[in-house]
JSON list of C-alpha atoms in Angstrom, two decimals:
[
{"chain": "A", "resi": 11, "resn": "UNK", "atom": "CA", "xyz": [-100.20, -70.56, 6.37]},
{"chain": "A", "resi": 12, "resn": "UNK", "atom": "CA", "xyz": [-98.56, -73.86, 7.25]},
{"chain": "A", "resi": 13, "resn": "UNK", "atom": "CA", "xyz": [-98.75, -74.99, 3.39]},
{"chain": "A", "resi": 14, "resn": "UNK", "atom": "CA", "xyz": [-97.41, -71.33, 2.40]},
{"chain": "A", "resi": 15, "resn": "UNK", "atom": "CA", "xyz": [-94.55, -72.17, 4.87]},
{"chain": "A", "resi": 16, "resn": "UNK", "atom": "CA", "xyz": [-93.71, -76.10, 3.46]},
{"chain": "A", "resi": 17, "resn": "UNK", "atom": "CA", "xyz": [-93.46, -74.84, 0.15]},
{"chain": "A", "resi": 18, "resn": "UNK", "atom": "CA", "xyz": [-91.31, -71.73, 0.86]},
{"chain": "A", "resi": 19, "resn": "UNK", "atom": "CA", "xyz": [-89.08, -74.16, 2.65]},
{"chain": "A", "resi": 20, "resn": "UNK", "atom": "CA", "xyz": [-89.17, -76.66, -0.69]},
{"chain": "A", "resi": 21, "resn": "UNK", "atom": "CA", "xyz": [-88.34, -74.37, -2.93]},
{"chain": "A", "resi": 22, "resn": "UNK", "atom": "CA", "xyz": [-85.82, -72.60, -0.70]},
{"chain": "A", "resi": 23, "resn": "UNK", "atom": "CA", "xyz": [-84.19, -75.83, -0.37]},
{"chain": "A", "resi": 24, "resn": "UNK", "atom": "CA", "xyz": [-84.67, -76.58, -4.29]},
{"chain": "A", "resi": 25, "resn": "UNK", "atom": "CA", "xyz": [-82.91, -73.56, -4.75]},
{"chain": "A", "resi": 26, "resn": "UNK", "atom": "CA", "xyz": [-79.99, -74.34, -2.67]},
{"chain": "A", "resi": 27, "resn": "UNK", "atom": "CA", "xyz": [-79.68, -77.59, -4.10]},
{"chain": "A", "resi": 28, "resn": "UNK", "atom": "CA", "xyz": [-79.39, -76.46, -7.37]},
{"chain": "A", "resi": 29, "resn": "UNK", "atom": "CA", "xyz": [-76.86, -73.75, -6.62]},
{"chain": "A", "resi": 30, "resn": "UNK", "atom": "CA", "xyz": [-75.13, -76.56, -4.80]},
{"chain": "A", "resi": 31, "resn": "UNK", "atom": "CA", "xyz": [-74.72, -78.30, -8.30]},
{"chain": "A", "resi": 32, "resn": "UNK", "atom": "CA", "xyz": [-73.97, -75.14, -10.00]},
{"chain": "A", "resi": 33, "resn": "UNK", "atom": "CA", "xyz": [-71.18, -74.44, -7.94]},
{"chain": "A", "resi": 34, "resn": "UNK", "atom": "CA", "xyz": [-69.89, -78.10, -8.59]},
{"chain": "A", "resi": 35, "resn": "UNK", "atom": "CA", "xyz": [-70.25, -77.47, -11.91]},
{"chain": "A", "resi": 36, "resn": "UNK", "atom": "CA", "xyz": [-68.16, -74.48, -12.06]},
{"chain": "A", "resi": 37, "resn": "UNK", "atom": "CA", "xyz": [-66.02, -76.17, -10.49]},
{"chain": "A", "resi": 38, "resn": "UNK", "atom": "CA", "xyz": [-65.44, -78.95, -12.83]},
{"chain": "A", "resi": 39, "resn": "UNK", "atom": "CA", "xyz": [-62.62, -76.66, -15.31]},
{"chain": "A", "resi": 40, "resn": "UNK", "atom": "CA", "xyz": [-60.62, -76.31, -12.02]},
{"chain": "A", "resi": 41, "resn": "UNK", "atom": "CA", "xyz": [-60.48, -80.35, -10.86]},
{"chain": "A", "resi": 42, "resn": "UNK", "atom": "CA", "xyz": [-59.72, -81.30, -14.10]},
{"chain": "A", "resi": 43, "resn": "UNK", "atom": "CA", "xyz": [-57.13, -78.50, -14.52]},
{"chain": "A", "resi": 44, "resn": "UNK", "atom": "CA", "xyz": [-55.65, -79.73, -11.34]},
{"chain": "A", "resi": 45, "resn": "UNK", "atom": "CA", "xyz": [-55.92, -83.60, -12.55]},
{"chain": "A", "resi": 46, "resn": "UNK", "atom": "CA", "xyz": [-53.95, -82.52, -15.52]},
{"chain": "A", "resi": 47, "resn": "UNK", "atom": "CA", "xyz": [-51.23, -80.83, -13.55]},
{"chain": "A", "resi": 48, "resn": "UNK", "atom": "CA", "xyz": [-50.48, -83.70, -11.28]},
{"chain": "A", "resi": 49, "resn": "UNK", "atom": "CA", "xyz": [-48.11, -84.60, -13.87]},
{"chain": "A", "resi": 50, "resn": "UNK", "atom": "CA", "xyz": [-45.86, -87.87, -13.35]},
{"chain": "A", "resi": 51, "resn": "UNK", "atom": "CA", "xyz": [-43.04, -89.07, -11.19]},
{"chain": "A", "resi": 52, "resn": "UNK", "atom": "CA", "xyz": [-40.27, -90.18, -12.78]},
{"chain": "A", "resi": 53, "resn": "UNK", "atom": "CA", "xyz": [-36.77, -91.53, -11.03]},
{"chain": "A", "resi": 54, "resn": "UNK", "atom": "CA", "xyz": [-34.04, -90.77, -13.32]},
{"chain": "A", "resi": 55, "resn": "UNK", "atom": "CA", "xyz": [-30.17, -91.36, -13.23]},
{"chain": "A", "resi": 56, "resn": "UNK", "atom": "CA", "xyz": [-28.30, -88.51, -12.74]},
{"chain": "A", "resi": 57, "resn": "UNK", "atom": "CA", "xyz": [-24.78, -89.00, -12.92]},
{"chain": "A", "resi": 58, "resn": "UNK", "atom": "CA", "xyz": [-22.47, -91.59, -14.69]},
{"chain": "A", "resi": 59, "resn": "UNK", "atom": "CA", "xyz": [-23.12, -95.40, -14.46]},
{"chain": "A", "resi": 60, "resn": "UNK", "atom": "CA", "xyz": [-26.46, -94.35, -12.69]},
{"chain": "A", "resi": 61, "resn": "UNK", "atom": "CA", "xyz": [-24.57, -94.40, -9.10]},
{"chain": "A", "resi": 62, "resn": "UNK", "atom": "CA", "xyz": [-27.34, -91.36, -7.94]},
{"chain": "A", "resi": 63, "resn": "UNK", "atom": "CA", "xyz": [-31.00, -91.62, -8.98]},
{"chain": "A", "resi": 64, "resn": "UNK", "atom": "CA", "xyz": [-33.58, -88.55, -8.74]},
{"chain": "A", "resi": 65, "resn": "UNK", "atom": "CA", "xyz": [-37.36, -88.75, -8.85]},
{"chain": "A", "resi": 66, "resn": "UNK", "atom": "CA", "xyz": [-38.64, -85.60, -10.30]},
{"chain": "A", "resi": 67, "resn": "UNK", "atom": "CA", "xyz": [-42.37, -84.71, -10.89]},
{"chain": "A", "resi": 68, "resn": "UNK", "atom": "CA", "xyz": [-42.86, -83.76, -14.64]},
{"chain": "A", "resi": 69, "resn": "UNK", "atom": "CA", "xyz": [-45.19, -81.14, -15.13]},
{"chain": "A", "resi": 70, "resn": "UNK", "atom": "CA", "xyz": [-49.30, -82.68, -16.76]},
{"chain": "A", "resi": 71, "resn": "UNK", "atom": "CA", "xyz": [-49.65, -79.48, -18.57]},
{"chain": "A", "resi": 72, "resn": "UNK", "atom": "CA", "xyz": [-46.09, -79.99, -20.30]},
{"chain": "A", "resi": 73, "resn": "UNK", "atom": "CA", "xyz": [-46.76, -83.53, -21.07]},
{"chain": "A", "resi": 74, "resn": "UNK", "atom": "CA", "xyz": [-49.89, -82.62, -22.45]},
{"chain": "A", "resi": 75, "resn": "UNK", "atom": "CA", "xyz": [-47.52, -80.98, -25.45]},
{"chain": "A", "resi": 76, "resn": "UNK", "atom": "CA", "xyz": [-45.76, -84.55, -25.99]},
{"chain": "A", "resi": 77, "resn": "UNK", "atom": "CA", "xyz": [-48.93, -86.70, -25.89]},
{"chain": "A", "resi": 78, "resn": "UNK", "atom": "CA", "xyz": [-50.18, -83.98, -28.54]},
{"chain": "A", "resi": 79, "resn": "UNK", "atom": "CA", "xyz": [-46.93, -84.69, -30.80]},
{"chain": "A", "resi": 80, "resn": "UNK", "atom": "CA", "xyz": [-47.25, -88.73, -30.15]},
{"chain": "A", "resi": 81, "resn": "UNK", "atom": "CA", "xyz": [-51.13, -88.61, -31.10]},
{"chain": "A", "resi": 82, "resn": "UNK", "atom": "CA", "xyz": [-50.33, -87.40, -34.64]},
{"chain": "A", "resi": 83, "resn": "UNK", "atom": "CA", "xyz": [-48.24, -89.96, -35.73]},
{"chain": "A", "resi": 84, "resn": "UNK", "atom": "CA", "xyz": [-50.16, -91.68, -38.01]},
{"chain": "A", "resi": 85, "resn": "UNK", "atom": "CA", "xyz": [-47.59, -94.45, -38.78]},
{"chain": "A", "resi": 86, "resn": "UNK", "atom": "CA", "xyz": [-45.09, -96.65, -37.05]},
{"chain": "A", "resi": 87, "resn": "UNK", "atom": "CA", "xyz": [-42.36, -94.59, -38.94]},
{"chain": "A", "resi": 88, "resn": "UNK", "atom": "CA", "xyz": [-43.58, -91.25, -37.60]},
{"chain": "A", "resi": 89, "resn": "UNK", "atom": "CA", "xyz": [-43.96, -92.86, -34.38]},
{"chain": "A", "resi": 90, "resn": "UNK", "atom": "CA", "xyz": [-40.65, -93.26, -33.94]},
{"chain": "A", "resi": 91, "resn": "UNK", "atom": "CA", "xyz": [-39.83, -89.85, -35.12]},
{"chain": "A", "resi": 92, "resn": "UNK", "atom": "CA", "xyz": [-42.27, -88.67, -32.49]},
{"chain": "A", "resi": 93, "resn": "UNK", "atom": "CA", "xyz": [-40.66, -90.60, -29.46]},
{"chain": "A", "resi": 94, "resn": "UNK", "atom": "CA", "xyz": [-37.32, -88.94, -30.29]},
{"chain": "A", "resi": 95, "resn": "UNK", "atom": "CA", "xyz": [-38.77, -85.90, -29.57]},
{"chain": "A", "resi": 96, "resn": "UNK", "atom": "CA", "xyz": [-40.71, -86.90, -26.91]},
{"chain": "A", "resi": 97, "resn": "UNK", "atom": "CA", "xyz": [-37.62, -87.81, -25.02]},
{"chain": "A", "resi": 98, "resn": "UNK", "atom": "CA", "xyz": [-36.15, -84.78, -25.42]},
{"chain": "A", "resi": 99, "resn": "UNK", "atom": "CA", "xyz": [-38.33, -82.94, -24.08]},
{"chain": "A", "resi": 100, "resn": "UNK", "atom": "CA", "xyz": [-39.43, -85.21, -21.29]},
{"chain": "A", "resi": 101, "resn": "UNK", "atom": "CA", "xyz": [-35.34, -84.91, -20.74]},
{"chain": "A", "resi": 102, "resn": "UNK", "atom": "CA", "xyz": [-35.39, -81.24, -21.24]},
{"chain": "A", "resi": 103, "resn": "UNK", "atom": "CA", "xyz": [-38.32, -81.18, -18.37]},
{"chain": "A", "resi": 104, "resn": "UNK", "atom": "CA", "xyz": [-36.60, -83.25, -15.47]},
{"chain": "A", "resi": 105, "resn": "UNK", "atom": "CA", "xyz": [-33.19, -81.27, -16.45]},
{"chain": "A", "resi": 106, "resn": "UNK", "atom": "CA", "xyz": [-35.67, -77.93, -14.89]},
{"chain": "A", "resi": 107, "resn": "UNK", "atom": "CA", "xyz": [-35.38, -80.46, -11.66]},
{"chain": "A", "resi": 108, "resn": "UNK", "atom": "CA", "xyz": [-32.52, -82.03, -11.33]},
{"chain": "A", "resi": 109, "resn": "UNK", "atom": "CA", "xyz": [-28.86, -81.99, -12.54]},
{"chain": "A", "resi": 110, "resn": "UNK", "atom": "CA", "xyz": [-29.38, -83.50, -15.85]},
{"chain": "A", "resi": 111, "resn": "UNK", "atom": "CA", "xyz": [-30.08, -80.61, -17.75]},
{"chain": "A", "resi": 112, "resn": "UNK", "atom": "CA", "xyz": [-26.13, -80.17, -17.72]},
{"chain": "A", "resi": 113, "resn": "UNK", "atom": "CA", "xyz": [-25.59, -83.04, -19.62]},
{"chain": "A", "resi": 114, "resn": "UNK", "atom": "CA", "xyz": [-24.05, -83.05, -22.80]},
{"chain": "A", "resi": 115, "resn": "UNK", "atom": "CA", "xyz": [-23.94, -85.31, -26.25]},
{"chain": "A", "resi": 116, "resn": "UNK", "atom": "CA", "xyz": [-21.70, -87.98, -25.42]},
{"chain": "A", "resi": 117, "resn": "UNK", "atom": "CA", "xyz": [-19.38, -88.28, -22.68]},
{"chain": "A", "resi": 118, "resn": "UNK", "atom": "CA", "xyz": [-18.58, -84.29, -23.04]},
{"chain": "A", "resi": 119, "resn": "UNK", "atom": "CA", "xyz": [-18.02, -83.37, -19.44]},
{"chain": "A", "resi": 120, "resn": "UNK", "atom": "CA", "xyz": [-16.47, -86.67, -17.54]},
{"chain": "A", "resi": 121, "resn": "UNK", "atom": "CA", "xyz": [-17.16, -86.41, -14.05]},
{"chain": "A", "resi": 122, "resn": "UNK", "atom": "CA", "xyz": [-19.27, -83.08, -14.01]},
{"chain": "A", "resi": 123, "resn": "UNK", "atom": "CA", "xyz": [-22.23, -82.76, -12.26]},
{"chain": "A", "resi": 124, "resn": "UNK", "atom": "CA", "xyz": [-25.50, -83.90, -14.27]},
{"chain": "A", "resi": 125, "resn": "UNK", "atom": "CA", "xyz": [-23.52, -85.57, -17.15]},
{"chain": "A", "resi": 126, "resn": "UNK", "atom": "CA", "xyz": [-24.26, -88.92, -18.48]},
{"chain": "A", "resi": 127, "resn": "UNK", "atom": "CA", "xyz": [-22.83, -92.28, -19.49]},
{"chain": "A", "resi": 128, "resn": "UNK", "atom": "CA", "xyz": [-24.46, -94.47, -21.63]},
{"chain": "A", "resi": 129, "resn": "UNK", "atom": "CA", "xyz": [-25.50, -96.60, -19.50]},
{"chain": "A", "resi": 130, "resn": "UNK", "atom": "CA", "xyz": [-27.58, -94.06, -16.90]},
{"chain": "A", "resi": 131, "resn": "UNK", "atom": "CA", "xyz": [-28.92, -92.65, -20.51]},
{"chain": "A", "resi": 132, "resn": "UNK", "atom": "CA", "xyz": [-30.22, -95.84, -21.75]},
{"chain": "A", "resi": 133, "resn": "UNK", "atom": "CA", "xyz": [-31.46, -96.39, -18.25]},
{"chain": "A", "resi": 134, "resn": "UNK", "atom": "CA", "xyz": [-33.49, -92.76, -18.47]},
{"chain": "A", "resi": 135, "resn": "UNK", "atom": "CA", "xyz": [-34.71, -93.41, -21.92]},
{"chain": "A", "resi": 136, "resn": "UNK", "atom": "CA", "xyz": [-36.16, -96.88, -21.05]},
{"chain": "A", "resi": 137, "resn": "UNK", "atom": "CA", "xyz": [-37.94, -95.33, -18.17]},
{"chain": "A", "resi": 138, "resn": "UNK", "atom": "CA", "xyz": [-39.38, -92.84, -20.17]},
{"chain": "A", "resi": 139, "resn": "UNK", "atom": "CA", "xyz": [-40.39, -95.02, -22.65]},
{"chain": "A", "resi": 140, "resn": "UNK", "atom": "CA", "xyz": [-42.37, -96.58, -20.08]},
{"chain": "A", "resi": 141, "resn": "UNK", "atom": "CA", "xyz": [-43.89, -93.74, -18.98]},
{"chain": "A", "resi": 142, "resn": "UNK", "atom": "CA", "xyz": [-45.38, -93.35, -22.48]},
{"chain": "A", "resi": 143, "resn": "UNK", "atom": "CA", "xyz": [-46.07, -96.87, -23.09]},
{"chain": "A", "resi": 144, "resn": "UNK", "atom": "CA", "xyz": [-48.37, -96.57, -19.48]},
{"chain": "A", "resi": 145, "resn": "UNK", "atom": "CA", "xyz": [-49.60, -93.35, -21.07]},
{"chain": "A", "resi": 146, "resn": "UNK", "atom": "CA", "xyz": [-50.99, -95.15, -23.59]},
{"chain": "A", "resi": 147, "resn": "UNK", "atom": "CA", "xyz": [-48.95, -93.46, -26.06]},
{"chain": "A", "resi": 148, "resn": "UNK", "atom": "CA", "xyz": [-47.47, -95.79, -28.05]},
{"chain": "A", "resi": 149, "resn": "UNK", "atom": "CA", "xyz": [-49.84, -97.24, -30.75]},
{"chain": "A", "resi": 150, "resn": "UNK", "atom": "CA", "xyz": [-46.97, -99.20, -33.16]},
{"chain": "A", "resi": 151, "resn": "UNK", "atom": "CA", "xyz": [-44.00, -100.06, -30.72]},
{"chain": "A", "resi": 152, "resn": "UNK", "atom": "CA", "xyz": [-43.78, -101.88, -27.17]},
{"chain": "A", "resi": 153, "resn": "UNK", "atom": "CA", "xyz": [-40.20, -100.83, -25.17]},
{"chain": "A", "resi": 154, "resn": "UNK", "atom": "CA", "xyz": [-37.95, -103.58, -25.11]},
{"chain": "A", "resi": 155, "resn": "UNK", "atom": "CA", "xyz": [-34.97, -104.21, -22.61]},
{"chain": "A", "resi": 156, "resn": "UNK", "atom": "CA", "xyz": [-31.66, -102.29, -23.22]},
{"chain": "A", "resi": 157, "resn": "UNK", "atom": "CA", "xyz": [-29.62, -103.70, -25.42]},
{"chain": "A", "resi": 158, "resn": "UNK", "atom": "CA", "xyz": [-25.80, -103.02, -26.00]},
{"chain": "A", "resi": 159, "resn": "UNK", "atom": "CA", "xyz": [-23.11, -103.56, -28.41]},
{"chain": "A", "resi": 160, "resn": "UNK", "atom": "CA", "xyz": [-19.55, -103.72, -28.34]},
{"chain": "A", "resi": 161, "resn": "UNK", "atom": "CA", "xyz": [-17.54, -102.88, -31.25]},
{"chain": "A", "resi": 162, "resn": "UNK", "atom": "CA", "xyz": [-13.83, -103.09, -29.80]},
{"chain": "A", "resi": 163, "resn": "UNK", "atom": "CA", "xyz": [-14.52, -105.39, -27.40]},
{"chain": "A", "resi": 164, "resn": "UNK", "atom": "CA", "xyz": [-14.03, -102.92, -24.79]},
{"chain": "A", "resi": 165, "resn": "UNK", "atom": "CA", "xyz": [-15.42, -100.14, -25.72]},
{"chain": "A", "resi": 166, "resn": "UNK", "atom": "CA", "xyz": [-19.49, -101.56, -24.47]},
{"chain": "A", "resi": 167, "resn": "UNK", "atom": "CA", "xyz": [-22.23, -98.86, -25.47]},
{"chain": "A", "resi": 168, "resn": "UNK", "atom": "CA", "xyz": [-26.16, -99.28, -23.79]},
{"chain": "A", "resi": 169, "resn": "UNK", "atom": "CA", "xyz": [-29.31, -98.04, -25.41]},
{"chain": "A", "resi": 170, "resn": "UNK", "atom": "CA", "xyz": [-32.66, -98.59, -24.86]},
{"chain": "A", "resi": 171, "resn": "UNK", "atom": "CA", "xyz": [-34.87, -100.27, -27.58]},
{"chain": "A", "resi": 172, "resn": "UNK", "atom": "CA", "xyz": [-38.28, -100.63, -29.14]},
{"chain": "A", "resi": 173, "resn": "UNK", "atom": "CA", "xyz": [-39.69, -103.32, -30.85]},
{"chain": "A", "resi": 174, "resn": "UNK", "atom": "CA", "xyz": [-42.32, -102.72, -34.07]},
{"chain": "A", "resi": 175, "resn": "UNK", "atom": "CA", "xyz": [-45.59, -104.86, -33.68]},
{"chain": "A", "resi": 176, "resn": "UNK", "atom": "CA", "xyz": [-46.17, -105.66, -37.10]},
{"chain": "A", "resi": 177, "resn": "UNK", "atom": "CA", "xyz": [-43.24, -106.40, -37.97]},
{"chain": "A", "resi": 178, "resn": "UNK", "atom": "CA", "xyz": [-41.29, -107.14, -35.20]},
{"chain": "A", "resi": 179, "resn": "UNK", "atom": "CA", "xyz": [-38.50, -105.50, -35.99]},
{"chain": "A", "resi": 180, "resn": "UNK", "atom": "CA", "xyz": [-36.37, -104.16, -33.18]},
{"chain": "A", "resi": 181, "resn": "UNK", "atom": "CA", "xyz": [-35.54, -100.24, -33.58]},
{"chain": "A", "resi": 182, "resn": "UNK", "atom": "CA", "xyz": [-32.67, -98.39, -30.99]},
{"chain": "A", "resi": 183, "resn": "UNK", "atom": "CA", "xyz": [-33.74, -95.03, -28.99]},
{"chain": "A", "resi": 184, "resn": "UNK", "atom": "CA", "xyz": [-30.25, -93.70, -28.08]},
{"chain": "A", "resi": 185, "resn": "UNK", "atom": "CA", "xyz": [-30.20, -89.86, -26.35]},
{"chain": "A", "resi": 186, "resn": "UNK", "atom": "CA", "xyz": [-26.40, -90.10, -25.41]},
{"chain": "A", "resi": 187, "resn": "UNK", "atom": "CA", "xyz": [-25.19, -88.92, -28.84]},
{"chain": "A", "resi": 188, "resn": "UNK", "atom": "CA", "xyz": [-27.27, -85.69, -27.98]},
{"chain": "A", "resi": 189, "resn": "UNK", "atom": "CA", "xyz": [-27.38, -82.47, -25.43]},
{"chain": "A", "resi": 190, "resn": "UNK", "atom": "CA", "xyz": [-29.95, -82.89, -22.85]},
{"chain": "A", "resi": 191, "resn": "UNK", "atom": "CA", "xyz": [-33.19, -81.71, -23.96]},
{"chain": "A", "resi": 192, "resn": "UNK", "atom": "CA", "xyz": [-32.15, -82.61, -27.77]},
{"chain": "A", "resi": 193, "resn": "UNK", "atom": "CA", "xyz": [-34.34, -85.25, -30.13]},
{"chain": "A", "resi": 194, "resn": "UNK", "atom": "CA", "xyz": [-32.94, -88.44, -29.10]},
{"chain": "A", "resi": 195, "resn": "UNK", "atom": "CA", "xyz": [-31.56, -91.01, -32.05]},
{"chain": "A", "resi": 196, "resn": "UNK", "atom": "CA", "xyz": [-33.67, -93.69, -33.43]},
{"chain": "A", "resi": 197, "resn": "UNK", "atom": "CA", "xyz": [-32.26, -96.15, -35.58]},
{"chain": "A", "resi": 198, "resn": "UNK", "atom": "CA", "xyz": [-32.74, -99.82, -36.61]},
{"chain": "A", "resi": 199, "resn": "UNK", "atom": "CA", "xyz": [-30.84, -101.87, -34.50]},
{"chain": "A", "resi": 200, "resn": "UNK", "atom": "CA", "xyz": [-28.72, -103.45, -37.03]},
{"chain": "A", "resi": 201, "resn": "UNK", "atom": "CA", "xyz": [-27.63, -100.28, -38.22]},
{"chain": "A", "resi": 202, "resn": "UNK", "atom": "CA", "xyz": [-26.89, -99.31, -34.64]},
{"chain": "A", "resi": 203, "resn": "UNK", "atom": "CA", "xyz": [-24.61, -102.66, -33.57]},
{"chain": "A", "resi": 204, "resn": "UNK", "atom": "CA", "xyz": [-22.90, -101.68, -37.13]},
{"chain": "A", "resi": 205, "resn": "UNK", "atom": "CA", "xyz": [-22.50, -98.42, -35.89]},
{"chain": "A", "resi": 206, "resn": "UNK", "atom": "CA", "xyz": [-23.53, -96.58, -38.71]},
{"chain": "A", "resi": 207, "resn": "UNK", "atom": "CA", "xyz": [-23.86, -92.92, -39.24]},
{"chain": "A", "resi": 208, "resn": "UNK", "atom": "CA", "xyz": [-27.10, -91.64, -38.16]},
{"chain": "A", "resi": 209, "resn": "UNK", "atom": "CA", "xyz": [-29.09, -88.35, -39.08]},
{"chain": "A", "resi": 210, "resn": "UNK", "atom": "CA", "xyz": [-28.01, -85.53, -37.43]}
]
């Protein structure tokens, strides 16, 4: 009877046990779900010459959507096709949290709420790309510090800037031209300090 007993009470136990892993196991979808949503923290300027910053939580399941688009890129040149996009939409997400999503290409709306300068843009875009170089996200570029250029003498203009790592070459990721939310420019530096027309 005693032995009848010991083994009810090993398998009972056995039985528990392994519904204790099952239920883990179901659980799994749900952690990494939640993992996934956690998303990133990003401080932002929001107003011109970056005199008010924001830190706003971009959504995991939405950046899932720009890791997707960086992933294709199968070449330094679509790369950088891909990370004008990706800003865009990284901008268009903080704008659903903060005042930026008012801003508009250039310097459209002087001293409105959530509009830009260059200078807090080139600050936002460098950010960014730092979010997506920690993201492991960028395969053929490394961001570089902001550069600027300064065709009248007075008339200064900040962007932020990549650099190629086979080549070296420096390329410009400028979003002030554009509406929040919009692909962000990305042109060879030279061209940029030249001031050249760009793609619209």
């Amino acid at each position: 009877m005693d032995s009848l007993r010991t083994l009810f009470t090993r398998i009972s136990e056995g039985c528990r046990s392994l519904l204790n892993r099952l239920c883990l196991l179901s659980l799994l979808p749900c952690l990494c779900n939640a993992h996934a949503e956690t998303g990133e923290r990003l401080t932002l300027c929001i107003d011109f010459g970056c005199k008010h910053e924001q830190t706003v939580l971009i959504d995991g399941i939405a950046l899932q959507g720009v890791e997707a688009t960086l992933k294709k890129a199968a070449t330094a040149e679509e790369e950088r096709l891909a990370v004008g996009l990706a800003i865009g939409r990284i901008e268009r997400l903080a704008g659903q949290r903060s005042p930026i999503r008012h801003d508009r290409a250039r310097n459209a709306r002087v001293g409105e709420p959530g509009q830009l300068d260059c200078i807090a843009e080139s600050r936002n875009t460098r950010r960014i790309l730092g979010l997506l170089m920690d993201r492991r996200l960028l395969r053929w570029h490394l961001p570089r510090e902001r550069v600027r250029r300064a065709p009248w003498l007075f008339d200064i203009h900040w962007a932020a800037s990549l650099q190629e790592t086979r080549s070296g070459k420096y390329w410009v990721v400028d979003s002030w031209f554009r509406d929040n939310g919009e692909p962000a420019v990305v042109q060879s530096l030279s061209a940029w300090r030249k001031g050249e027309p760009f793609e619209q």
